[in-house]
């Protein structure tokens, strides 16, 4: 058994009166690539925000890298691309370089400035998402998909051990998406980075993920990919409320 | 003029204060503008006015306070006002901007009451409203210097963190930054800058010193550091030229400075349109 990167036990969360997450139990081991699926409003983003400490669950415990989330301090070990990344203030006067470099903030620590090696890391992350031509352009001048790539670079720059991605490829063209999934595969296999990816397009990544979790307020399924593939389509249909296509892919 | 600067202490005070304010107001202003807090600066200036009017009232009516510098009361009100704004913004979560008219009208209400209690307008109050070259005292200069040191320290120490907070508050929190604490520190500093800057440019125009140079540079500069740099240049130039003009033409410095900033703004709009090939 590998090291536990994320361990969620009996988690309940409510924004207002109703629980949007009920009795969630998840454990993710080092090196896993978890695909998190579920219909709109099923609580996927909410669950991720709980893991990131942005929301405080009413009940239950979360452990990150073996440490209780209340004691956890190594936030630079976690990279995050939020679902709403491109709803930021789009006229913000910052260059791609500045935005990606801001991902290094916690790693550098207070009062410290970037060194040459840090700049090189920033450039590396920008190259990894293929945005090197726009380094000195303002982020607001880029298209939505290009901005999304920059946010992915920002999450990669601190060399996280756990990468949390909430529908990161929305608005990104299919060629870049493929490139991106290859990059994730590489990060996962070669660098042993643990990944959590929310997507509505599980069919596109079934050959990359190691585990799948199906969420709709409760966790309907959480297991490795083989178990998932054996799941009857009817069970997923009852989860989504309508038939879903799984492995076969007809768009593109 | 430069010989008179060496000669008259009040001119030294005004110019040194101007140099400091022309630097720190746009510097902090860039963060204020990109975080869409420009109107908060306005609301705080009106709260400061209430403090100043209260201070003038106390010093004129109660002998115990006769030597009280109203700027201290203004600073106190401004800081308090910023805390109340933050509370209100949290309370009206989805209507956070409601905090601004609430605080603004409270500020004006108190100002008017204090002004009438202190037997209406006098030159002192007029100077605070519109700024004055001759009214800046040595004490004012010392206070401004202290606040300027604080601002520069804040920006130098927390540049990265403030940038991240301004660009993406959620991401800042996700990276474990104490976003709330940092934001509070930031707002308090804004409150102090507002209250000390009005000595030179006047309360009614103090927020423009934070926002106009930024408005002028934000569309023509590329990147955040360059936006800061250009804003400071525009702010500093407007303050210095404005002070010289207002001394020679015997006009209120606040208005002169703001008019220069508006000119810079118009120029930058034309420049940015020309660059985009629209002219
Ligand atoms: N800030 C909020 N305040 C109150 N309720 C919220 C808030 N954010 C989300 N919710 C509710 O919580 C539930 C789960 O939302 P969440 O965003 O986690 O869903 P999701 O699975 O990420 O959906 P999507 O696929 O559309 O991204 C929804 O019913 C939503 O209405
Ligand atoms: Mg979501």
PDB file of C-alpha atoms in Angstrom, chain A residues 49 52 54 75-76 78-80 82 88-89 91-95 98-99 102-103 105-106 108-113 136-139 141 151 154-155, chain B residues 30 33-36 94 156-161 163-164 166-177 218-219 221-227 276:
ATOM      1  CA  UNK A  49     -12.791  23.192  -2.325  1.00  0.00           C
ATOM      2  CA  UNK A  52      -8.156  22.783  -0.604  1.00  0.00           C
ATOM      3  CA  UNK A  54     -11.402  26.868   0.948  1.00  0.00           C
ATOM      4  CA  UNK A  75       0.040  24.085   0.572  1.00  0.00           C
ATOM      5  CA  UNK A  76       2.747  24.507  -2.032  1.00  0.00           C
ATOM      6  CA  UNK A  78      -0.852  21.172  -4.011  1.00  0.00           C
ATOM      7  CA  UNK A  79      -1.606  22.725  -7.378  1.00  0.00           C
ATOM      8  CA  UNK A  80      -5.109  23.781  -8.324  1.00  0.00           C
ATOM      9  CA  UNK A  82     -10.357  26.039 -10.646  1.00  0.00           C
ATOM     10  CA  UNK A  88     -11.239  36.387 -13.310  1.00  0.00           C
ATOM     11  CA  UNK A  89     -10.919  40.103 -13.932  1.00  0.00           C
ATOM     12  CA  UNK A  91      -8.544  43.348 -17.817  1.00  0.00           C
ATOM     13  CA  UNK A  92      -6.059  42.729 -15.039  1.00  0.00           C
ATOM     14  CA  UNK A  93      -2.762  44.258 -16.158  1.00  0.00           C
ATOM     15  CA  UNK A  94      -0.466  41.286 -15.668  1.00  0.00           C
ATOM     16  CA  UNK A  95       1.689  39.386 -18.120  1.00  0.00           C
ATOM     17  CA  UNK A  98       3.701  37.395 -13.845  1.00  0.00           C
ATOM     18  CA  UNK A  99       0.603  35.221 -13.509  1.00  0.00           C
ATOM     19  CA  UNK A 102       2.509  34.019  -8.771  1.00  0.00           C
ATOM     20  CA  UNK A 103       2.090  30.250  -8.405  1.00  0.00           C
ATOM     21  CA  UNK A 105       4.439  32.601  -3.978  1.00  0.00           C
ATOM     22  CA  UNK A 106       3.998  30.088  -1.136  1.00  0.00           C
ATOM     23  CA  UNK A 108       9.321  31.110  -2.094  1.00  0.00           C
ATOM     24  CA  UNK A 109       7.997  32.100   1.303  1.00  0.00           C
ATOM     25  CA  UNK A 110       7.564  35.530   2.806  1.00  0.00           C
ATOM     26  CA  UNK A 111       9.950  38.350   1.939  1.00  0.00           C
ATOM     27  CA  UNK A 112      11.808  36.272  -0.662  1.00  0.00           C
ATOM     28  CA  UNK A 113      12.323  37.287  -4.244  1.00  0.00           C
ATOM     29  CA  UNK A 136       5.160  39.038 -22.108  1.00  0.00           C
ATOM     30  CA  UNK A 137       1.612  39.588 -23.262  1.00  0.00           C
ATOM     31  CA  UNK A 138      -1.111  40.723 -20.897  1.00  0.00           C
ATOM     32  CA  UNK A 139      -3.297  37.845 -19.772  1.00  0.00           C
ATOM     33  CA  UNK A 141      -5.340  39.801 -24.421  1.00  0.00           C
ATOM     34  CA  UNK A 151      -3.669  28.783 -15.258  1.00  0.00           C
ATOM     35  CA  UNK A 154       0.495  28.402 -12.744  1.00  0.00           C
ATOM     36  CA  UNK A 155      -0.606  25.183 -11.027  1.00  0.00           C
TER      37      UNK A 155
ATOM     38  CA  UNK B  30      -2.720  50.202  -8.549  1.00  0.00           C
ATOM     39  CA  UNK B  33      -7.968  49.784  -8.782  1.00  0.00           C
ATOM     40  CA  UNK B  34      -7.267  46.227  -9.907  1.00  0.00           C
ATOM     41  CA  UNK B  35      -9.135  44.914  -6.887  1.00  0.00           C
ATOM     42  CA  UNK B  36     -12.074  47.126  -7.869  1.00  0.00           C
ATOM     43  CA  UNK B  94     -23.714  39.396  -2.367  1.00  0.00           C
ATOM     44  CA  UNK B 156       8.340  45.648  -0.614  1.00  0.00           C
ATOM     45  CA  UNK B 157       7.639  42.895   1.914  1.00  0.00           C
ATOM     46  CA  UNK B 158       4.364  41.601   0.522  1.00  0.00           C
ATOM     47  CA  UNK B 159       4.531  42.377  -3.198  1.00  0.00           C
ATOM     48  CA  UNK B 160       4.116  38.745  -4.290  1.00  0.00           C
ATOM     49  CA  UNK B 161       1.358  38.098  -1.822  1.00  0.00           C
ATOM     50  CA  UNK B 163      -0.241  40.526  -6.364  1.00  0.00           C
ATOM     51  CA  UNK B 164      -1.665  37.045  -5.886  1.00  0.00           C
ATOM     52  CA  UNK B 166      -5.378  40.992  -6.153  1.00  0.00           C
ATOM     53  CA  UNK B 167      -5.295  38.728  -9.154  1.00  0.00           C
ATOM     54  CA  UNK B 168      -7.091  35.723  -7.749  1.00  0.00           C
ATOM     55  CA  UNK B 169      -8.304  35.750  -4.169  1.00  0.00           C
ATOM     56  CA  UNK B 170      -9.490  32.137  -4.231  1.00  0.00           C
ATOM     57  CA  UNK B 171      -6.173  30.898  -5.528  1.00  0.00           C
ATOM     58  CA  UNK B 172      -4.362  32.894  -2.862  1.00  0.00           C
ATOM     59  CA  UNK B 173      -6.410  31.118  -0.197  1.00  0.00           C
ATOM     60  CA  UNK B 174      -5.911  27.757  -1.897  1.00  0.00           C
ATOM     61  CA  UNK B 175      -2.168  28.291  -1.665  1.00  0.00           C
ATOM     62  CA  UNK B 176      -2.557  28.803   2.065  1.00  0.00           C
ATOM     63  CA  UNK B 177      -2.016  32.569   2.079  1.00  0.00           C
ATOM     64  CA  UNK B 218      -3.575  50.516 -17.077  1.00  0.00           C
ATOM     65  CA  UNK B 219      -4.449  50.485 -20.762  1.00  0.00           C
ATOM     66  CA  UNK B 221       1.351  49.468 -19.900  1.00  0.00           C
ATOM     67  CA  UNK B 222       2.020  45.745 -20.341  1.00  0.00           C
ATOM     68  CA  UNK B 223       2.290  43.837 -17.126  1.00  0.00           C
ATOM     69  CA  UNK B 224       1.746  44.683 -13.513  1.00  0.00           C
ATOM     70  CA  UNK B 225       5.157  46.073 -12.624  1.00  0.00           C
ATOM     71  CA  UNK B 226       5.116  48.397 -15.615  1.00  0.00           C
ATOM     72  CA  UNK B 227       1.621  49.569 -14.689  1.00  0.00           C
ATOM     73  CA  UNK B 276      -4.893  49.760 -31.632  1.00  0.00           C
TER      74      UNK B 276
END
